[in-house]
Amino acid sequence: MPFAALALQSQIWGSAQYLPFVLFYPALVLSSWVGGRVGGGIAMLLSIGLVVWFFMAPTRSFFINDPSDVARLIIFIAIGLVIIYAHDRFQLRTEQYRNVTENIDDVVWVLDAETLRLLYVSPSVLKQHGYTPAEIMALPIEVALTPTLAERLRSIPAAEPEFANVVTEEAVKARKDGSTVWTEVVMSRVTNPRTGKVEVHGVSRDISARKHAEARLKASEQRMRTMLDNIPTAIACSTLGRDAELIFLNRQFVRIFGYTLEEIPDVAAWAQRAYPDERHRSSVMAPWEMTVGMASGDRASVESMESRVVCKDGTVLDVLVSADVLEDMLLVSFIDITERKQAEQRLRHMAQHDALTDLPNRVLFDEHVGVALAVARRDQTRFGLMFIDLDKFKEVNDSMGHRIGDLLLREVGQRLRHAVRESDIPARIGGDEFVVLLRNVHHADHALLVGEKIRAILSAPFTIESHTFSISASIGIALYPDHGADAIELARSADAAMYRAKEGGRDTVVLLT
């Protein structure tokens, strides 16, 4: 810049003495470099004074009268101001770049693509790797960067101006003190517009904290998976949203239901296989679909509910299902309650059935009569009530013992099941007393036909443990609403009809008139 100014000055001011200008302009540049605008301005004023003093011949006066000298002086001042401004801008850019590269934790570096030597490394390399910029620049490229990046740089010709994409690599690098640091290196090949050479510009970032956090998160996730795999409850995790995917099934889930994650990749596939009946599937899946469709971050839980799940092998299990939304996923737990339900069913059966004959007992029979009565009142239909008393049973029980008597009662129960219609309900209400609920009796003769069938079956000989017995039955029948408007009145009528049958010689059927 100073010498260009000198050449221009020599063209417009022929009387100039070159040696002073050779000194003045470099002095002006140096002043601008060291002192910035202030230093350059002071140097400029001194230069003007010297120019006027030395070159305004012959008066050696500070007063300039010649217009040509004024023009020359203005040009001199303009050239000086351009020099000051240019160096000020240059210093400003240099300072900004230095502030950026030297005050960040990331290491900024520039590499010659042809020689693979580092041209610049920011001072932050000392903090990140323990080397000074000069030390790291003296190291082989494999040590300064990574072996993988070094190999890639060697494999691409230096004439190649750019990478197809920005290259990013994560690697563990050794520090000067022997410790290690996780580093993320991002680089790209560019052409230097000033020199025309291909360079590699890169940034090395310390990602040790992130890697340690990822490792802790991964370890925590693994611990969580291990914990979920070893609890006795079946667990399934799914994403949220309309197309919810299953992302985890614990070991107990696979053991109980038999399905793997590959077989049921999403909630829809699970619903199709676990609940093949469409009506049952709709009722069971409705609350889950509402929960799965929630936006991520909305915390909610679904009230526990019981359902029946079809396993992979075709077996059906009763399960208790509950779910919670945790951040961005749905956690569903399944507890196998099949044994509990079976036990409840057994207890319910025992409470409602006779322990000897397995026929309904009085409690369950009264419930059936109540239902039949409600239906008959609503539909204006008829039904019958049959009381059965075994003749000659006391003689068998006294002569052969209670064990044979119990076996005989059990056999009577079996014959009653085969004698009545599928819609009818036989029951034992105590001792040798049995009752039958005759549903849908359209005519009194229908009830008499069923009664005669039962009487004939019970009159056939019984063979128990090589002993043959013959008993009979006295049967009384009452019809609703002919013989009673409620269950109590109807039972009294049937009981009265039975006693008439006994008084009439037994082994007979009597319909109350």
Coordinates of N, CA and C in Angstrom, one line a residue, residues 24-160:
F24 N 7.8 8.5 4.7 CA 6.5 9.0 5.3 C 5.4 7.9 5.2
Y25 N 5.3 7.3 4.1 CA 4.1 6.4 3.9 C 4.3 5.1 4.8
P26 N 5.5 4.5 4.8 CA 5.6 3.4 5.8 C 5.4 3.8 7.2
A27 N 5.9 5.0 7.5 CA 5.7 5.5 8.9 C 4.2 5.7 9.2
L28 N 3.5 6.1 8.2 CA 2.0 6.3 8.3 C 1.4 4.9 8.5
V29 N 1.8 3.9 7.8 CA 1.2 2.6 7.9 C 1.6 2.0 9.3
L30 N 2.8 2.2 9.7 CA 3.2 1.6 11.0 C 2.4 2.3 12.1
S31 N 2.2 3.6 12.0 CA 1.5 4.3 13.0 C 0.0 3.8 13.1
S32 N -0.6 3.6 11.9 CA -1.9 3.1 11.9 C -2.0 1.7 12.5
W33 N -1.0 0.9 12.2 CA -1.0 -0.5 12.7 C -0.9 -0.5 14.2
V34 N 0.0 0.3 14.7 CA 0.3 0.3 16.2 C -0.8 1.1 16.9
G35 N -1.1 2.3 16.4 CA -2.0 3.2 17.2 C -3.4 3.3 16.7
G36 N -3.7 2.5 15.6 CA -5.1 2.5 15.1 C -5.4 3.9 14.5
R37 N -6.6 4.3 14.6 CA -7.1 5.5 13.9 C -6.4 6.7 14.6
V38 N -6.2 6.7 15.9 CA -5.6 7.9 16.6 C -4.1 8.0 16.1
G39 N -3.4 6.9 16.2 CA -2.0 7.0 15.8 C -1.9 7.3 14.3
G40 N -2.7 6.8 13.5 CA -2.6 7.2 12.1 C -3.0 8.6 11.8
G41 N -4.0 9.1 12.6 CA -4.3 10.5 12.4 C -3.2 11.5 12.8
I42 N -2.6 11.2 14.0 CA -1.4 12.0 14.4 C -0.3 12.0 13.4
A43 N 0.0 10.7 12.9 CA 1.0 10.6 11.8 C 0.7 11.4 10.6
M44 N -0.6 11.4 10.3 CA -1.1 12.1 9.1 C -0.8 13.6 9.2
L45 N -1.2 14.2 10.4 CA -1.0 15.6 10.6 C 0.5 16.0 10.5
L46 N 1.4 15.2 11.1 CA 2.8 15.4 11.1 C 3.3 15.4 9.6
S47 N 2.7 14.4 8.9 CA 3.1 14.2 7.5 C 2.7 15.5 6.7
I48 N 1.6 16.0 6.9 CA 1.1 17.2 6.2 C 2.0 18.4 6.5
G49 N 2.3 18.5 7.8 CA 3.2 19.6 8.2 C 4.6 19.5 7.5
L50 N 5.1 18.3 7.4 CA 6.4 18.1 6.8 C 6.4 18.4 5.3
V51 N 5.2 17.9 4.7 CA 5.1 18.1 3.3 C 5.1 19.6 3.0
V52 N 4.3 20.3 3.8 CA 4.2 21.8 3.5 C 5.5 22.5 3.8
W53 N 6.2 22.1 4.8 CA 7.5 22.7 5.2 C 8.6 22.4 4.1
F54 N 8.6 21.2 3.6 CA 9.7 20.8 2.7 C 9.4 21.1 1.3
F55 N 8.2 21.0 0.9 CA 7.9 21.0 -0.6 C 7.2 22.3 -1.1
M56 N 6.8 23.2 -0.2 CA 6.2 24.4 -0.6 C 7.2 25.5 -0.9
A57 N 8.1 25.3 -1.8 CA 9.2 26.2 -2.2 C 8.6 27.5 -2.9
P58 N 9.2 28.7 -2.8 CA 10.4 28.9 -2.1 C 10.2 29.5 -0.7
T59 N 9.0 29.7 -0.3 CA 8.7 30.6 0.9 C 9.0 29.8 2.2
R60 N 8.9 28.5 2.1 CA 9.0 27.6 3.3 C 7.9 28.1 4.3
S61 N 6.8 28.5 3.8 CA 5.7 29.0 4.7 C 4.6 28.0 4.8
F62 N 3.8 28.1 5.8 CA 2.7 27.1 6.0 C 1.5 27.6 5.2
F63 N 1.6 28.8 4.6 CA 0.5 29.3 3.8 C 0.7 28.9 2.4
I64 N -0.4 28.2 1.8 CA -0.3 27.7 0.5 C -1.2 28.6 -0.4
N65 N -0.5 29.2 -1.4 CA -1.2 30.1 -2.3 C -1.5 29.5 -3.6
D66 N -0.7 28.6 -4.1 CA -0.8 28.0 -5.4 C -1.9 27.0 -5.4
P67 N -3.0 27.1 -6.2 CA -4.0 26.1 -6.3 C -3.5 24.7 -6.6
S68 N -2.5 24.6 -7.4 CA -2.0 23.3 -7.7 C -1.4 22.6 -6.5
D69 N -0.8 23.4 -5.7 CA -0.2 22.9 -4.4 C -1.3 22.4 -3.5
V70 N -2.4 23.2 -3.5 CA -3.6 22.8 -2.6 C -4.1 21.5 -3.1
A71 N -4.3 21.3 -4.4 CA -4.8 20.1 -5.0 C -3.9 18.9 -4.6
R72 N -2.6 19.2 -4.7 CA -1.6 18.1 -4.4 C -1.7 17.7 -2.9
L73 N -1.9 18.7 -2.1 CA -2.0 18.4 -0.7 C -3.2 17.6 -0.3
I74 N -4.3 18.0 -1.0 CA -5.6 17.3 -0.8 C -5.4 15.8 -1.2
I75 N -4.8 15.6 -2.3 CA -4.5 14.2 -2.8 C -3.7 13.5 -1.8
F76 N -2.6 14.1 -1.3 CA -1.8 13.5 -0.3 C -2.6 13.1 0.9
I77 N -3.5 14.0 1.4 CA -4.3 13.7 2.6 C -5.2 12.6 2.3
A78 N -5.8 12.6 1.1 CA -6.8 11.5 0.8 C -6.1 10.1 0.7
I79 N -4.9 10.1 0.1 CA -4.1 8.8 0.1 C -3.8 8.4 1.5
G80 N -3.4 9.3 2.4 CA -3.1 8.9 3.8 C -4.3 8.4 4.5
L81 N -5.5 9.1 4.3 CA -6.7 8.6 4.9 C -7.1 7.2 4.5
V82 N -7.0 7.0 3.2 CA -7.3 5.6 2.7 C -6.4 4.6 3.3
I83 N -5.1 4.9 3.5 CA -4.2 4.0 4.1 C -4.6 3.7 5.6
I84 N -5.0 4.8 6.3 CA -5.4 4.7 7.7 C -6.6 3.8 7.8
Y85 N -7.6 4.1 6.9 CA -8.9 3.4 7.0 C -8.7 1.9 6.6
A86 N -7.9 1.6 5.6 CA -7.7 0.2 5.2 C -7.0 -0.6 6.3
H87 N -6.0 0.0 6.9 CA -5.3 -0.8 8.0 C -6.2 -0.9 9.2
D88 N -7.0 0.1 9.4 CA -8.0 0.0 10.6 C -9.0 -1.1 10.3
R89 N -9.5 -1.2 9.1 CA -10.4 -2.3 8.8 C -9.8 -3.7 8.9
F90 N -8.5 -3.7 8.4 CA -7.8 -5.0 8.4 C -7.5 -5.4 9.9
Q91 N -7.1 -4.5 10.7 CA -6.9 -4.8 12.1 C -8.2 -5.2 12.8
L92 N -9.3 -4.6 12.4 CA -10.6 -4.9 13.0 C -11.0 -6.3 12.7
R93 N -10.9 -6.7 11.4 CA -11.2 -8.1 11.0 C -10.3 -9.1 11.6
T94 N -9.0 -8.7 11.6 CA -8.0 -9.7 12.2 C -8.4 -9.9 13.7
E95 N -8.7 -8.8 14.4 CA -9.0 -8.9 15.8 C -10.3 -9.7 16.1
Q96 N -11.3 -9.5 15.2 CA -12.5 -10.2 15.4 C -12.3 -11.7 15.2
Y97 N -11.6 -12.0 14.1 CA -11.3 -13.4 13.8 C -10.5 -14.1 15.0
R98 N -9.5 -13.3 15.5 CA -8.7 -13.8 16.6 C -9.5 -14.0 17.9
N99 N -10.5 -13.0 18.1 CA -11.4 -13.2 19.3 C -12.2 -14.4 19.2
V100 N -12.7 -14.7 17.9 CA -13.5 -15.9 17.7 C -12.8 -17.1 17.9
T101 N -11.6 -17.2 17.3 CA -10.9 -18.5 17.3 C -10.1 -18.7 18.6
E102 N -9.7 -17.7 19.3 CA -8.9 -17.8 20.5 C -9.7 -17.8 21.8
N103 N -11.0 -17.5 21.7 CA -11.7 -17.4 23.0 C -12.9 -18.4 23.0
I104 N -12.9 -19.4 22.2 CA -13.9 -20.5 22.2 C -13.2 -21.7 22.7
D105 N -13.9 -22.7 23.2 CA -13.4 -23.9 23.7 C -13.0 -24.9 22.5
D106 N -13.7 -24.7 21.4 CA -13.4 -25.5 20.2 C -12.1 -25.1 19.6
V107 N -11.4 -26.1 19.0 CA -10.1 -25.9 18.3 C -10.4 -25.7 16.9
V108 N -10.0 -24.5 16.4 CA -10.1 -24.2 14.9 C -8.8 -24.4 14.3
W109 N -8.8 -25.1 13.1 CA -7.5 -25.4 12.5 C -7.6 -25.3 11.0
V110 N -6.5 -25.0 10.3 CA -6.4 -25.0 8.9 C -5.3 -25.9 8.4
L111 N -5.6 -26.7 7.4 CA -4.6 -27.7 6.9 C -4.4 -27.5 5.4
D112 N -3.1 -27.6 5.0 CA -2.8 -27.5 3.6 C -3.2 -28.9 3.0
A113 N -4.1 -28.9 2.0 CA -4.6 -30.1 1.4 C -3.5 -30.9 0.7
E114 N -2.5 -30.2 0.2 CA -1.5 -30.8 -0.7 C -0.4 -31.4 0.2
T115 N 0.1 -30.7 1.2 CA 1.2 -31.2 2.0 C 0.7 -31.9 3.3
L116 N -0.6 -31.7 3.6 CA -1.2 -32.3 4.8 C -0.4 -31.8 6.0
R117 N -0.1 -30.5 6.0 CA 0.5 -29.9 7.2 C -0.4 -28.8 7.7
L118 N -0.4 -28.7 9.0 CA -1.3 -27.7 9.7 C -0.7 -26.3 9.5
L119 N -1.6 -25.4 9.0 CA -1.1 -24.0 8.8 C -1.5 -23.1 10.0
Y120 N -2.6 -23.5 10.7 CA -3.0 -22.7 11.8 C -3.8 -23.6 12.8
V121 N -3.5 -23.4 14.1 CA -4.3 -24.1 15.1 C -4.5 -23.0 16.2
S122 N -5.8 -22.9 16.6 CA -6.1 -21.9 17.6 C -5.6 -22.3 19.0
P123 N -5.4 -21.3 19.9 CA -4.8 -21.6 21.2 C -5.6 -22.5 22.1
S124 N -6.9 -22.7 21.8 CA -7.7 -23.5 22.7 C -7.2 -25.0 22.6
V125 N -6.3 -25.3 21.7 CA -5.8 -26.7 21.6 C -5.1 -27.1 22.9
L126 N -4.5 -26.0 23.6 CA -3.8 -26.3 24.8 C -4.7 -26.8 25.9
K127 N -5.9 -26.2 26.0 CA -6.9 -26.7 27.0 C -7.5 -28.0 26.6
Q128 N -7.7 -28.2 25.3 CA -8.4 -29.5 24.9 C -7.4 -30.7 24.8
H129 N -6.2 -30.5 24.4 CA -5.3 -31.6 24.2 C -4.0 -31.5 25.0
G130 N -3.8 -30.4 25.6 CA -2.5 -30.2 26.4 C -1.3 -29.8 25.5
Y131 N -1.5 -29.7 24.2 CA -0.4 -29.2 23.4 C -0.5 -27.8 23.0
T132 N 0.6 -27.1 22.9 CA 0.6 -25.7 22.3 C 0.3 -25.8 20.8
P133 N -0.1 -24.7 20.2 CA -0.3 -24.7 18.8 C 0.9 -25.2 18.0
A134 N 2.1 -24.7 18.4 CA 3.3 -25.1 17.7 C 3.6 -26.6 17.9
E135 N 3.3 -27.1 19.1 CA 3.6 -28.6 19.3 C 2.6 -29.4 18.4
I136 N 1.3 -29.0 18.4 CA 0.4 -29.8 17.7 C 0.6 -29.7 16.2
M137 N 1.1 -28.6 15.7 CA 1.4 -28.4 14.3 C 2.6 -29.2 13.8
A138 N 3.5 -29.6 14.8 CA 4.7 -30.3 14.5 C 4.4 -31.8 14.5
L139 N 3.2 -32.3 15.0 CA 2.9 -33.7 15.1 C 2.5 -34.2 13.7
P140 N 2.6 -35.6 13.5 CA 2.1 -36.2 12.3 C 0.5 -36.0 12.2
I141 N 0.0 -35.9 11.0 CA -1.4 -35.7 10.8 C -2.2 -36.7 11.5
E142 N -1.8 -38.0 11.6 CA -2.5 -39.0 12.2 C -2.7 -38.8 13.7
V143 N -1.7 -38.1 14.3 CA -1.8 -37.8 15.8 C -2.6 -36.5 16.0
A144 N -2.3 -35.5 15.1 CA -3.0 -34.3 15.2 C -4.5 -34.4 15.0
L145 N -4.9 -35.2 14.0 CA -6.3 -35.4 13.8 C -6.7 -36.8 14.2
T146 N -7.1 -37.7 13.3 CA -7.3 -39.1 13.7 C -6.8 -39.9 12.5
P147 N -6.4 -41.2 12.7 CA -6.0 -42.0 11.6 C -7.0 -42.1 10.5
T148 N -8.3 -42.2 10.8 CA -9.3 -42.3 9.8 C -9.4 -41.1 8.9
L149 N -9.4 -39.9 9.5 CA -9.4 -38.7 8.8 C -8.1 -38.5 8.0
A150 N -7.0 -38.8 8.5 CA -5.7 -38.7 7.8 C -5.8 -39.6 6.6
E151 N -6.3 -40.8 6.7 CA -6.3 -41.7 5.5 C -7.3 -41.2 4.5
R152 N -8.4 -40.6 4.9 CA -9.3 -40.0 3.9 C -8.7 -38.9 3.2
L153 N -8.0 -38.0 4.0 CA -7.4 -36.9 3.3 C -6.3 -37.3 2.3
R154 N -5.6 -38.4 2.6 CA -4.6 -38.9 1.6 C -5.2 -39.5 0.4
S155 N -6.4 -40.0 0.6 CA -7.1 -40.7 -0.5 C -7.7 -39.8 -1.5
I156 N -7.9 -38.5 -1.1 CA -8.6 -37.6 -2.0 C -7.5 -36.7 -2.6
P157 N -7.4 -36.5 -3.9 CA -6.4 -35.7 -4.5 C -6.5 -34.3 -4.1
A158 N -5.4 -33.6 -3.9 CA -5.4 -32.2 -3.5 C -6.1 -31.3 -4.4
A159 N -6.2 -31.7 -5.7 CA -6.9 -30.8 -6.7 C -8.4 -30.9 -6.5
E160 N -8.9 -31.8 -5.7 CA -10.3 -31.9 -5.5 C -10.7 -30.7 -4.6

